[in-house]
mmCIF file of C-alpha atoms in Angstrom:
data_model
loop_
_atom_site.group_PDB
_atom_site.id
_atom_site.type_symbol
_atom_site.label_atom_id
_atom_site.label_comp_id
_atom_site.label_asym_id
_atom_site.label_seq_id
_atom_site.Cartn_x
_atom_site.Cartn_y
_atom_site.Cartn_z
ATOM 1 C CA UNK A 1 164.240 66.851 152.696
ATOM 2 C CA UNK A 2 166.857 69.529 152.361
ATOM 3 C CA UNK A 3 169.901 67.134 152.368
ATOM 4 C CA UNK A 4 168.475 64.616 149.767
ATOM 5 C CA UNK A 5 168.129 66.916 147.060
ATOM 6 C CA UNK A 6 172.027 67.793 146.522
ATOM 7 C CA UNK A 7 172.480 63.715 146.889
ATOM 8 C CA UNK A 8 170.876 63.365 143.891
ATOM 9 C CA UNK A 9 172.156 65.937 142.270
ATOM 10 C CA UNK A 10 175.918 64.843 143.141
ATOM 11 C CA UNK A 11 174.950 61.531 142.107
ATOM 12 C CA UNK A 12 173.851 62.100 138.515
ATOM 13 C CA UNK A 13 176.956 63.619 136.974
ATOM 14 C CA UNK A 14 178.929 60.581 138.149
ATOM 15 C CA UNK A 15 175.966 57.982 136.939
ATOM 16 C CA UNK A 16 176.816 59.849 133.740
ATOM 17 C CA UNK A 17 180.677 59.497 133.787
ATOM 18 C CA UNK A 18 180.346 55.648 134.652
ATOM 19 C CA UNK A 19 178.053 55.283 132.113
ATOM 20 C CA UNK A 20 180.395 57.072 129.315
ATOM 21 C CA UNK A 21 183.381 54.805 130.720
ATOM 22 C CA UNK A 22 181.590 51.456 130.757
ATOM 23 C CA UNK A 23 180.140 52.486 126.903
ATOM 24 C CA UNK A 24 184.260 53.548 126.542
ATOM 25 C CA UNK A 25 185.369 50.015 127.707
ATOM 26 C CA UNK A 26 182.568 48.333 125.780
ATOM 27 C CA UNK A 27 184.201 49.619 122.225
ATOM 28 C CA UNK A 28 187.838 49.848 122.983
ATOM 29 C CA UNK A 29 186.942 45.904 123.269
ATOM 30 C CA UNK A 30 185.304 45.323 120.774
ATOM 31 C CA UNK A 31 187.703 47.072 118.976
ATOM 32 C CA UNK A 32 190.481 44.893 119.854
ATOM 33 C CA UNK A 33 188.558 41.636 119.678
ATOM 34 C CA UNK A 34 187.585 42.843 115.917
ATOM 35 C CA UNK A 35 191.520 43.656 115.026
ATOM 36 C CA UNK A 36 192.562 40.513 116.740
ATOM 37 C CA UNK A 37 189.836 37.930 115.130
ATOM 38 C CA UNK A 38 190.803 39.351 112.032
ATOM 39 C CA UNK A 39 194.526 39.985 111.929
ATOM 40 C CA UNK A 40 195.449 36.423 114.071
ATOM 41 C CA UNK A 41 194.448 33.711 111.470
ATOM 42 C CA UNK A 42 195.811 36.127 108.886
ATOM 43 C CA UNK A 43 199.279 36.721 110.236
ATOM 44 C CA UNK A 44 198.996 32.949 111.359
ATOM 45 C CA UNK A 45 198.400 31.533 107.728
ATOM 46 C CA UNK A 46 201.290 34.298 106.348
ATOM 47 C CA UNK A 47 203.651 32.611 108.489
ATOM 48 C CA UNK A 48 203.119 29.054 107.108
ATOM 49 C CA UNK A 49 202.095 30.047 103.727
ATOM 50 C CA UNK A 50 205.896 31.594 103.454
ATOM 51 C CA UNK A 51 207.937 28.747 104.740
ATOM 52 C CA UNK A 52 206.977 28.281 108.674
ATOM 53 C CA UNK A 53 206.823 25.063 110.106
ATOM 54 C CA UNK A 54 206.606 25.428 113.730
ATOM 55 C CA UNK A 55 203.033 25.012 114.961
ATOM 56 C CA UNK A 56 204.541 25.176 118.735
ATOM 57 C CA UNK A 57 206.271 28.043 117.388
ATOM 58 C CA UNK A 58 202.793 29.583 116.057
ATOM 59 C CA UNK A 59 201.187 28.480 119.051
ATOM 60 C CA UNK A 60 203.531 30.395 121.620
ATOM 61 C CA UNK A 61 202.718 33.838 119.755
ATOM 62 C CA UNK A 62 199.161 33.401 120.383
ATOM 63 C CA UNK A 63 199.537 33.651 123.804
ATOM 64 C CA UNK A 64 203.320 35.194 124.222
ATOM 65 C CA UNK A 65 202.224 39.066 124.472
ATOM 66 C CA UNK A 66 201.011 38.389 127.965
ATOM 67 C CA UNK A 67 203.437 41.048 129.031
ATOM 68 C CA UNK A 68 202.134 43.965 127.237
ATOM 69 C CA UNK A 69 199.424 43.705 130.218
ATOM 70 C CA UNK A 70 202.067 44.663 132.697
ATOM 71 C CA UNK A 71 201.619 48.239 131.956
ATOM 72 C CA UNK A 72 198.331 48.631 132.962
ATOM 73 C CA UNK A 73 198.283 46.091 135.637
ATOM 74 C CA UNK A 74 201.620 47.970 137.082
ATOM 75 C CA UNK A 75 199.549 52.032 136.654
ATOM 76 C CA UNK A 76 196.879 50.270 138.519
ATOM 77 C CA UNK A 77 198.526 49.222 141.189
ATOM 78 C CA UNK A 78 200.463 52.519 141.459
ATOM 79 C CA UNK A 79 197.353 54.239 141.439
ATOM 80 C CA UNK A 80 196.081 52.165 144.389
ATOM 81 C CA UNK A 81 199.388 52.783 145.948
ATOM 82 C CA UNK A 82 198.624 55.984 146.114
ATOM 83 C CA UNK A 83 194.931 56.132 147.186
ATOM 84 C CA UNK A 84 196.083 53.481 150.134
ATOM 85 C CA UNK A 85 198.959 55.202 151.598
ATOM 86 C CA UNK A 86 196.410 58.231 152.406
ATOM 87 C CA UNK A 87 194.252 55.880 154.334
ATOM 88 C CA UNK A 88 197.512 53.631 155.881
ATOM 89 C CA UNK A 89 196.602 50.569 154.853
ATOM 90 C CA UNK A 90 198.712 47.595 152.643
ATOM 91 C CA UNK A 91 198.469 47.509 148.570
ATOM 92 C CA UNK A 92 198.814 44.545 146.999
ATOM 93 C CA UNK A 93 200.076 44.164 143.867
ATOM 94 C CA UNK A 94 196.968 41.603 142.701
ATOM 95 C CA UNK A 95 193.413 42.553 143.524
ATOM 96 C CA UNK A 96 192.062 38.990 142.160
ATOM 97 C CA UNK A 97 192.008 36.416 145.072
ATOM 98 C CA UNK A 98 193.661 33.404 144.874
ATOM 99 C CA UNK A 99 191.641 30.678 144.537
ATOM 100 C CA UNK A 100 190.306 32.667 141.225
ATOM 101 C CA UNK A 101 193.599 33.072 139.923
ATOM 102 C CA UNK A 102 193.840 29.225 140.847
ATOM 103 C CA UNK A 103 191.324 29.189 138.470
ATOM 104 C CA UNK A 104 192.971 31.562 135.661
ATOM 105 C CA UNK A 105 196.003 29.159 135.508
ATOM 106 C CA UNK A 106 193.819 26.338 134.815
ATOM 107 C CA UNK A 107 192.213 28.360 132.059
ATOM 108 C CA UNK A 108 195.391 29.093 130.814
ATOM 109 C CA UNK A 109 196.398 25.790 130.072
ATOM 110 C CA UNK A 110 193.344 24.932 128.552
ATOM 111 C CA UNK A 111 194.246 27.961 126.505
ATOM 112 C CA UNK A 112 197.593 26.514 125.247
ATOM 113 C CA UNK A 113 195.974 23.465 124.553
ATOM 114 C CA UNK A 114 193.512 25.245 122.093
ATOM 115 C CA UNK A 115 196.308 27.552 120.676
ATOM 116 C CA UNK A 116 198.037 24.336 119.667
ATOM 117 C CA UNK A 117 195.590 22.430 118.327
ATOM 118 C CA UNK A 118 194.185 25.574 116.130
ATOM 119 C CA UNK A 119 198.048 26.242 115.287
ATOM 120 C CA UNK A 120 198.129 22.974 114.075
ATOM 121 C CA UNK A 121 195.015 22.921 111.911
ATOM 122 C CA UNK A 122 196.274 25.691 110.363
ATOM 123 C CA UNK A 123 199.247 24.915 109.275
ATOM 124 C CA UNK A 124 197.308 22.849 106.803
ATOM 125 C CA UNK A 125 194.552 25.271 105.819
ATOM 126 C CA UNK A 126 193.778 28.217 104.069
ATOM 127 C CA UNK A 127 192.579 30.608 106.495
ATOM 128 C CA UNK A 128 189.311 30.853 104.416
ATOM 129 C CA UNK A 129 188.670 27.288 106.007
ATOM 130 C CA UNK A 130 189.979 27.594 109.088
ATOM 131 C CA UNK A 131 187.824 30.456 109.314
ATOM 132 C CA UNK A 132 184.532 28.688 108.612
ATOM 133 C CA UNK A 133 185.213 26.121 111.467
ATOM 134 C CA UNK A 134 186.383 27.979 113.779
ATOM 135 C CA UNK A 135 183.112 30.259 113.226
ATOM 136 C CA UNK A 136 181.583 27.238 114.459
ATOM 137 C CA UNK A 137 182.627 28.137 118.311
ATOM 138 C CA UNK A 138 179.450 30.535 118.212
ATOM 139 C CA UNK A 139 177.006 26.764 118.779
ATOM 140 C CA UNK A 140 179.513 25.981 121.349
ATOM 141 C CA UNK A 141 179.276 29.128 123.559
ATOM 142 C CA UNK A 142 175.872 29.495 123.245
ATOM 143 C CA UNK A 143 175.231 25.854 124.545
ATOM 144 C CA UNK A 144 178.257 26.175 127.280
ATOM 145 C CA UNK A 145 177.209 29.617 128.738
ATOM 146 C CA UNK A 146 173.043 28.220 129.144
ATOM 147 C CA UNK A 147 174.949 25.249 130.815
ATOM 148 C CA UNK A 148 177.459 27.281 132.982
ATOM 149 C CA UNK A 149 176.347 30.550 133.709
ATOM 150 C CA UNK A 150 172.747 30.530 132.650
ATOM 151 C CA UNK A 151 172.763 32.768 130.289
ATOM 152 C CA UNK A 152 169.048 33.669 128.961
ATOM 153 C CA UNK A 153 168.698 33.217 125.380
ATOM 154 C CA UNK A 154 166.448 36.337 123.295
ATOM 155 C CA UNK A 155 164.833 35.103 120.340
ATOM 156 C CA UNK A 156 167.381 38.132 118.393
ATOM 157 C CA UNK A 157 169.766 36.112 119.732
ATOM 158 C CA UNK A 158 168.769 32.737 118.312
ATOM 159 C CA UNK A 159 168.298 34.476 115.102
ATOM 160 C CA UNK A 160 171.650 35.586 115.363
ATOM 161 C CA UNK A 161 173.282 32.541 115.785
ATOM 162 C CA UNK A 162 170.655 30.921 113.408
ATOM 163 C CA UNK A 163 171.847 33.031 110.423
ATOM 164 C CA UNK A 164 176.113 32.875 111.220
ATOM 165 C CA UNK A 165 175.395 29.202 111.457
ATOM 166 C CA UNK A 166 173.701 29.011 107.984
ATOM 167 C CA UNK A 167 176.377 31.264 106.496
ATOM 168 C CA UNK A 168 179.071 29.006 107.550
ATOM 169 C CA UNK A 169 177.561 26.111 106.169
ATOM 170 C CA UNK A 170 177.017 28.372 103.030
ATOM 171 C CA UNK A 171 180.995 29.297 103.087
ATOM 172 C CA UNK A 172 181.500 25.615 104.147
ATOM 173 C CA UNK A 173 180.287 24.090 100.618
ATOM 174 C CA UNK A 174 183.377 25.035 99.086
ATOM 175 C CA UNK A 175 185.918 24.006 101.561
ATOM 176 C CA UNK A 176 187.326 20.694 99.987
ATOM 177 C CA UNK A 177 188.029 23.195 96.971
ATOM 178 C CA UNK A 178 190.697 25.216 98.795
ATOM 179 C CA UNK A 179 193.382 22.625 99.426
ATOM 180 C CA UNK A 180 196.935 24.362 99.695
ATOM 181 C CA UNK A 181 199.504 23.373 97.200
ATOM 182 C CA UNK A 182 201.440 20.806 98.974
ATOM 183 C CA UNK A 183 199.184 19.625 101.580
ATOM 184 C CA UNK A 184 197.704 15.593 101.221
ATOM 185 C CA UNK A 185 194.379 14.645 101.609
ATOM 186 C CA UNK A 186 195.019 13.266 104.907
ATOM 187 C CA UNK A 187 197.141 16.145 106.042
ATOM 188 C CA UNK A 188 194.221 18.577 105.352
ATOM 189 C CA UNK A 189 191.408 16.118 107.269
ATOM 190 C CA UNK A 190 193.370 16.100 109.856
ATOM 191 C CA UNK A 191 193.854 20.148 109.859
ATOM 192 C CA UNK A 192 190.215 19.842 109.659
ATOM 193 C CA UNK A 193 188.833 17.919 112.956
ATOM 194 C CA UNK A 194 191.717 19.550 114.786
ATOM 195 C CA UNK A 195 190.455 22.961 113.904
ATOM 196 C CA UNK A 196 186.844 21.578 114.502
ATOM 197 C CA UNK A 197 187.652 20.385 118.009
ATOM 198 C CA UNK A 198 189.896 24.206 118.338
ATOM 199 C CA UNK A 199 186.221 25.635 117.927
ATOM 200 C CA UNK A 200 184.545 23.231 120.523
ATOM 201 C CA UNK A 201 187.612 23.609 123.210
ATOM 202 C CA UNK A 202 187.209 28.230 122.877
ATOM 203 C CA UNK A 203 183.131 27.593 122.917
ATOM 204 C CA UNK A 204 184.137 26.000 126.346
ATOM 205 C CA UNK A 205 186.472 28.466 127.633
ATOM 206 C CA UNK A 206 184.274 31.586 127.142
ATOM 207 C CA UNK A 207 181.870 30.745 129.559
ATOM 208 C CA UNK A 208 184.027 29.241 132.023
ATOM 209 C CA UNK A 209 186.304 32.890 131.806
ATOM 210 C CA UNK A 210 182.754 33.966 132.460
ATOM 211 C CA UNK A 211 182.425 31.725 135.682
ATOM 212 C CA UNK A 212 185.860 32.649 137.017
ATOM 213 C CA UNK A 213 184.407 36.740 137.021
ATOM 214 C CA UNK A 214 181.594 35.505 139.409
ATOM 215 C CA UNK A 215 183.619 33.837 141.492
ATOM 216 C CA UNK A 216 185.834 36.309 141.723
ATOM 217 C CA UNK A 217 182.447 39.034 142.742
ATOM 218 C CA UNK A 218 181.934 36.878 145.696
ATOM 219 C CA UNK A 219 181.549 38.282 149.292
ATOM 220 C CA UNK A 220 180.339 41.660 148.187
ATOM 221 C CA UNK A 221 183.663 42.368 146.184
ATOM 222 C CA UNK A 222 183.660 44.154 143.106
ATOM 223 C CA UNK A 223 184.685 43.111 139.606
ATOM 224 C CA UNK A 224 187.034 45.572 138.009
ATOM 225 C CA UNK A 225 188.709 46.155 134.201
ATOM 226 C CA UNK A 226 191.759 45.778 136.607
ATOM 227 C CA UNK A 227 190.914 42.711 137.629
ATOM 228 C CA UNK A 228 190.043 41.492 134.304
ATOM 229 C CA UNK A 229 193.443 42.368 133.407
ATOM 230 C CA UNK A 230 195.077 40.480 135.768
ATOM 231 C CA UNK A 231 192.616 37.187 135.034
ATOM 232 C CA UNK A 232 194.162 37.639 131.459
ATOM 233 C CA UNK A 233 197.340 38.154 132.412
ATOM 234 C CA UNK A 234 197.642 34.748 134.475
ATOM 235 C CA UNK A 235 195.882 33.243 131.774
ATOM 236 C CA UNK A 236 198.679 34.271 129.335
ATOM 237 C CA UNK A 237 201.278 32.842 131.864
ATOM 238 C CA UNK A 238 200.119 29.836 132.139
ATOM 239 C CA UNK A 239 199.187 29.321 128.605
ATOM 240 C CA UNK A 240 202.492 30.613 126.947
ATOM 241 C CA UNK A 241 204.684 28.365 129.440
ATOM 242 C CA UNK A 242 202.507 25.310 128.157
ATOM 243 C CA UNK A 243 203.949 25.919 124.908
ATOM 244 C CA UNK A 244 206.979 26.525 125.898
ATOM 245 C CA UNK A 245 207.525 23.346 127.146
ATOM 246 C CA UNK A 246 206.887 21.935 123.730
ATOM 247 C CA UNK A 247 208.964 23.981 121.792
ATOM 248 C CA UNK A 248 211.927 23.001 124.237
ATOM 249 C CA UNK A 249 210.670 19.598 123.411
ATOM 250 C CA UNK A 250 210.303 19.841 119.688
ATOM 251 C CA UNK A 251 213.427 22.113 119.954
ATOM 252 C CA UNK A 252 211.713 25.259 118.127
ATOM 253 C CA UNK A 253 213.873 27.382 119.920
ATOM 254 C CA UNK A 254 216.852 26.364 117.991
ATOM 255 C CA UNK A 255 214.994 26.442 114.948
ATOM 256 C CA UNK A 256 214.223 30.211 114.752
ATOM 257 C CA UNK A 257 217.438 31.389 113.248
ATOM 258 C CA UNK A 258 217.781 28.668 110.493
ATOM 259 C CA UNK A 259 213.601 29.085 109.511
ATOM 260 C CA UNK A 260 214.438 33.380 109.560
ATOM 261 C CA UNK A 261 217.072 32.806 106.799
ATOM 262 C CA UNK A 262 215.172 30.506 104.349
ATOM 263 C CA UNK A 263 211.613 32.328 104.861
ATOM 264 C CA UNK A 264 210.168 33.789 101.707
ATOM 265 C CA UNK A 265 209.805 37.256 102.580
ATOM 266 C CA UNK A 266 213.282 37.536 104.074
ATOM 267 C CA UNK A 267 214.991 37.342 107.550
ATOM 268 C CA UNK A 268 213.523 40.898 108.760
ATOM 269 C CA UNK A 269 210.051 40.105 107.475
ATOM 270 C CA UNK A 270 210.327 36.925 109.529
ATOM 271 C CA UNK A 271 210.676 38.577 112.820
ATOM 272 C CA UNK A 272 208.219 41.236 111.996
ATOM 273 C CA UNK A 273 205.595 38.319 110.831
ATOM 274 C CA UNK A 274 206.203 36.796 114.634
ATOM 275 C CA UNK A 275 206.055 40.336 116.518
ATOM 276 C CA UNK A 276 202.397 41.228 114.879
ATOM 277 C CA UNK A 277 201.618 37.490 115.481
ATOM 278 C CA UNK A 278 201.995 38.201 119.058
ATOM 279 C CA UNK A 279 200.718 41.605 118.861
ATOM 280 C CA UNK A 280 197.589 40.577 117.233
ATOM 281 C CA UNK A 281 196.566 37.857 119.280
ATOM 282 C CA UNK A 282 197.345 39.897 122.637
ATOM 283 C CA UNK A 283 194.534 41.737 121.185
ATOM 284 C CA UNK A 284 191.730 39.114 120.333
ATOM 285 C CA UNK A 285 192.307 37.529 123.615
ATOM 286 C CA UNK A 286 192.112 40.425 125.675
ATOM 287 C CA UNK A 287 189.552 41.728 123.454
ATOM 288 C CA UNK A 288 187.726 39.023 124.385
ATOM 289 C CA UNK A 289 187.864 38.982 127.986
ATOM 290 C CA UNK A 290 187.039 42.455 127.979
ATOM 291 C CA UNK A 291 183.853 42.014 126.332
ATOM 292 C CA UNK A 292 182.416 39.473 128.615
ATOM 293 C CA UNK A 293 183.141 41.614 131.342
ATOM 294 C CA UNK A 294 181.561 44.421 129.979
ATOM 295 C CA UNK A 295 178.695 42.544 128.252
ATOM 296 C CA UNK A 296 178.619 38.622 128.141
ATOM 297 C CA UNK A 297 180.013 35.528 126.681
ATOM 298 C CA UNK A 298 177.640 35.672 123.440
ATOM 299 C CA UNK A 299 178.827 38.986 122.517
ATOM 300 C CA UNK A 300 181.929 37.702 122.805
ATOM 301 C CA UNK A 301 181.007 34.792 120.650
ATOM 302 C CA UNK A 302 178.804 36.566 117.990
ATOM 303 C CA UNK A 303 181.491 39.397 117.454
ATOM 304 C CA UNK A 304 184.040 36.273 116.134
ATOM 305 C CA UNK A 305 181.633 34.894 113.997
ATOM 306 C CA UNK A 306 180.190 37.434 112.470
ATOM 307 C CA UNK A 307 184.023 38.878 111.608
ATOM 308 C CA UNK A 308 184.819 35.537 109.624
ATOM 309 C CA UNK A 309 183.262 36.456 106.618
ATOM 310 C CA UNK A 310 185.244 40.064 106.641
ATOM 311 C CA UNK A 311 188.361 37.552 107.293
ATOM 312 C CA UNK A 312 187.603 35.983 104.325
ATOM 313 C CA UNK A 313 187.390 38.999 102.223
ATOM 314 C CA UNK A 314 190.989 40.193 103.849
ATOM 315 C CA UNK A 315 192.573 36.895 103.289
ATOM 316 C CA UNK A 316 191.063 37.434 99.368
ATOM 317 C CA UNK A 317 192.745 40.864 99.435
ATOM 318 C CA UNK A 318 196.240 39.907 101.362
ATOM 319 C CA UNK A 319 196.724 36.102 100.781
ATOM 320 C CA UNK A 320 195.359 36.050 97.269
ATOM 321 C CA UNK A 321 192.694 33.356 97.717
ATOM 322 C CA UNK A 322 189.647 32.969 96.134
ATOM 323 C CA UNK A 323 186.270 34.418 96.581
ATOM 324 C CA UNK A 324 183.551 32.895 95.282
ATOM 325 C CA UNK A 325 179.611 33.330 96.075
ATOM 326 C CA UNK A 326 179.123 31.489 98.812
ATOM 327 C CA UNK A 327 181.749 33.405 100.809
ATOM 328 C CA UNK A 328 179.219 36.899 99.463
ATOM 329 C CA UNK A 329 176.229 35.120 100.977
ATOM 330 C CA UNK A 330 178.270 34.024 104.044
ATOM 331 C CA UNK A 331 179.119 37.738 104.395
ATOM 332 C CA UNK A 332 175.398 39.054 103.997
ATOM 333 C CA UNK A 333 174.219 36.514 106.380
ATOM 334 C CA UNK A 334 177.025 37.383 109.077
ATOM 335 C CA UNK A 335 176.221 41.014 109.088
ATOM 336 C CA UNK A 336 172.094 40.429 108.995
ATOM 337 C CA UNK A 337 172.988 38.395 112.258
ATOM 338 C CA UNK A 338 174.989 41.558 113.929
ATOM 339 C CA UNK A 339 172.265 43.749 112.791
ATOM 340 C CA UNK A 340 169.415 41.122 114.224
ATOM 341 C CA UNK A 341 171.543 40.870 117.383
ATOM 342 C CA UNK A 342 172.195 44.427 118.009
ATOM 343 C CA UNK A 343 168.895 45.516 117.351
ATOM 344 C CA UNK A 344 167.449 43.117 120.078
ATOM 345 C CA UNK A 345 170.119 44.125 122.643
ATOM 346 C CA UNK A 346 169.301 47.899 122.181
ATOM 347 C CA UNK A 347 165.612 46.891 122.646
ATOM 348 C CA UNK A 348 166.362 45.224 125.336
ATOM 349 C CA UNK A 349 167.936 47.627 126.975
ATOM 350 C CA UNK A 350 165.281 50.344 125.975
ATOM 351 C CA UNK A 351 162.846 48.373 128.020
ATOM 352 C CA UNK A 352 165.090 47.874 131.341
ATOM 353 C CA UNK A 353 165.371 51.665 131.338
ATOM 354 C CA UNK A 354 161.493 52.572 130.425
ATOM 355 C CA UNK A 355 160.860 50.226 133.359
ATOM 356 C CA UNK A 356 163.522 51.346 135.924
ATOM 357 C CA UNK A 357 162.190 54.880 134.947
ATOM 358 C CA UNK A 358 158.487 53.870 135.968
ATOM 359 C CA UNK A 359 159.499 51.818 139.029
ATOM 360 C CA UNK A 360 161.562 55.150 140.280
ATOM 361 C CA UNK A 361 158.319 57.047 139.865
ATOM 362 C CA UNK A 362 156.289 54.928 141.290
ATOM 363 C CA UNK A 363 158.434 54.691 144.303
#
């Protein structure tokens, strides 16, 4: 009786740290997946709306900050380092096993593919449009995560969805309106379904990044932020050397200098535009991953749809495009849906406490 009384006791404080970490993690991603939902389709459109013409190009920045990740993947592994040479036994540099990194490069490719084909939408959009579709993804991860990784479905949640679905449609009334100078009807179709199919392809991915995390939890092991870092990190890889094979194909590479010198902004605004572009996306992507580790897929989902509207408003503000009423309603609906959905998780998780608290007592 004596000795289980200071267990406890030990045990609460670090409860309370891990809890105040994982709640730490939780924002920090969010935070990122906010900046880079909102910032990547606007830095994207800026670069074609002032002279780019590279959708490789654009495509390659999506995915090219993959080595920003290096820096906490290498303080991790010096940490364990450490921590191992105490107890004489070998670090490795990677903590994910193979087969799930295996996994990660297949994800990454997929990943190019759907940089691409959004890049490529876009380049005949306004980012008001591309927005609306690609807010669309939210359908396609709720029906791919109940398919892959059986993920229960709460009636806030539905409602949720129900409501960023009806304010795209809203936004989506307008669309044909929004045509950039330049671009033929058949040009901006084709932007359209490409954009379309960007949202079905990222609906897909979610869950399967999802999948990979389980996979990689099997035999007792435990999934870590490090871990997560390194799933990203091989996704990036793989991803940015898909699209580097076609801009050596489409010859992009060469292009660079000659599209600096005639962009609208100017040479050094050029290379600025295609550092943030990379900076930006590094965020949403590992903003995303971050989330579903932390939370789930759907958060993952519902956090880029319900930022569309507030993309909208910024592209309004920083691209000069139009806002009209329907984007006002699509921006009332989108936050109603966070506030539905956040309410429901917080009394969701309300309940799993009341009832871990009564099955503790009882026991």
């Amino acid at each position: 009786m004596d000795v289980e009384a200071p267990k406890d006791a030990s045990h609460e404080p670090q409860a309370t740290r891990g809890r105040a970490v994982r709640w730490l993690l939780v924002a920090l991603n969010c935070g990122m997946l906010v900046l880079g939902t909102t910032g990547g389709p606007l830095i994207s459109r800026l670069y074609f709306s002032k002279g780019g013409h590279r959708q490789w190009l654009s495509a390659w920045l999506q995915t090219g900050g993959w080595p920003l990740l290096l820096v906490p993947i290498t303080a991790s592994y010096i940490a364990r380092r450490g921590r191992d040479r105490d107890r004489a036994t070998t670090t490795t540099f990677f903590l994910t096993p193979r087969r799930v990194l295996l996994a990660g490069a297949g994800l990454g490719i997929l990943n190019g593919v759907d940089d691409f084909i959004y890049a490529y939408g876009l380049a005949y959009l306004p980012v008001s449009t591309s927005a609306i579709l690609i807010s669309t993804q939210l359908a396609f991860t709720v029906f791919f995560a109940c398919l892959i990784v059986r993920q229960r479905l709460t009636a806030a949640t539905l409602n949720a969805v129900a409501l960023l679905t009806i304010g795209a449609v809203v936004l989506g009334l307008h669309a044909s309106k929004d045509r950039p100078p330049g671009v033929t009807s058949g040009k901006y179709w084709m932007g359209f379904f490409l954009t379309l199919a960007a949202a079905v392809l990222y609906g897909l991915i979610l869950p399967l990044v999802e999948l990979a995390y389980k996979h990689a939890a099997g035999g007792g092991r435990a999934v870590t932020y490090a871990l997560v870092m390194e799933m990203q990190l091989v996704m990036g890889f793989f991803a940015t050397a898909f699209c580097t094979v076609g801009m050596v194909v489409n010859k992009d590479f060469q292009a660079i200098s000659r599209e600096a010198k005639a962009y609208e902004l100017g040479e050094t605004k050029y290379y600025i535009v295609l550092v943030f572009n990379a900076i930006l996306w590094e965020f949403f992507f590992v903003g995303a991953v971050g989330v579903i580790f932390c939370v789930h897929t759907l958060l993952a989902g519902i956090i880029i749809a319900v930022f569309i509207p507030v993309t909208e408003v910024l592209g309004v503000i920083f691209l000069h495009e139009k806002f009209t009423s329907e984007k006002g309603v699509a921006l009332v609906l989108s936050l109603w849906g966070l506030a539905s959905y956040s309410y429901g998780e917080y009394t969701e998780a309300k309940a799993k406490k009341k009832a871990a608290l009564e099955a503790e007592e009882a026991s």
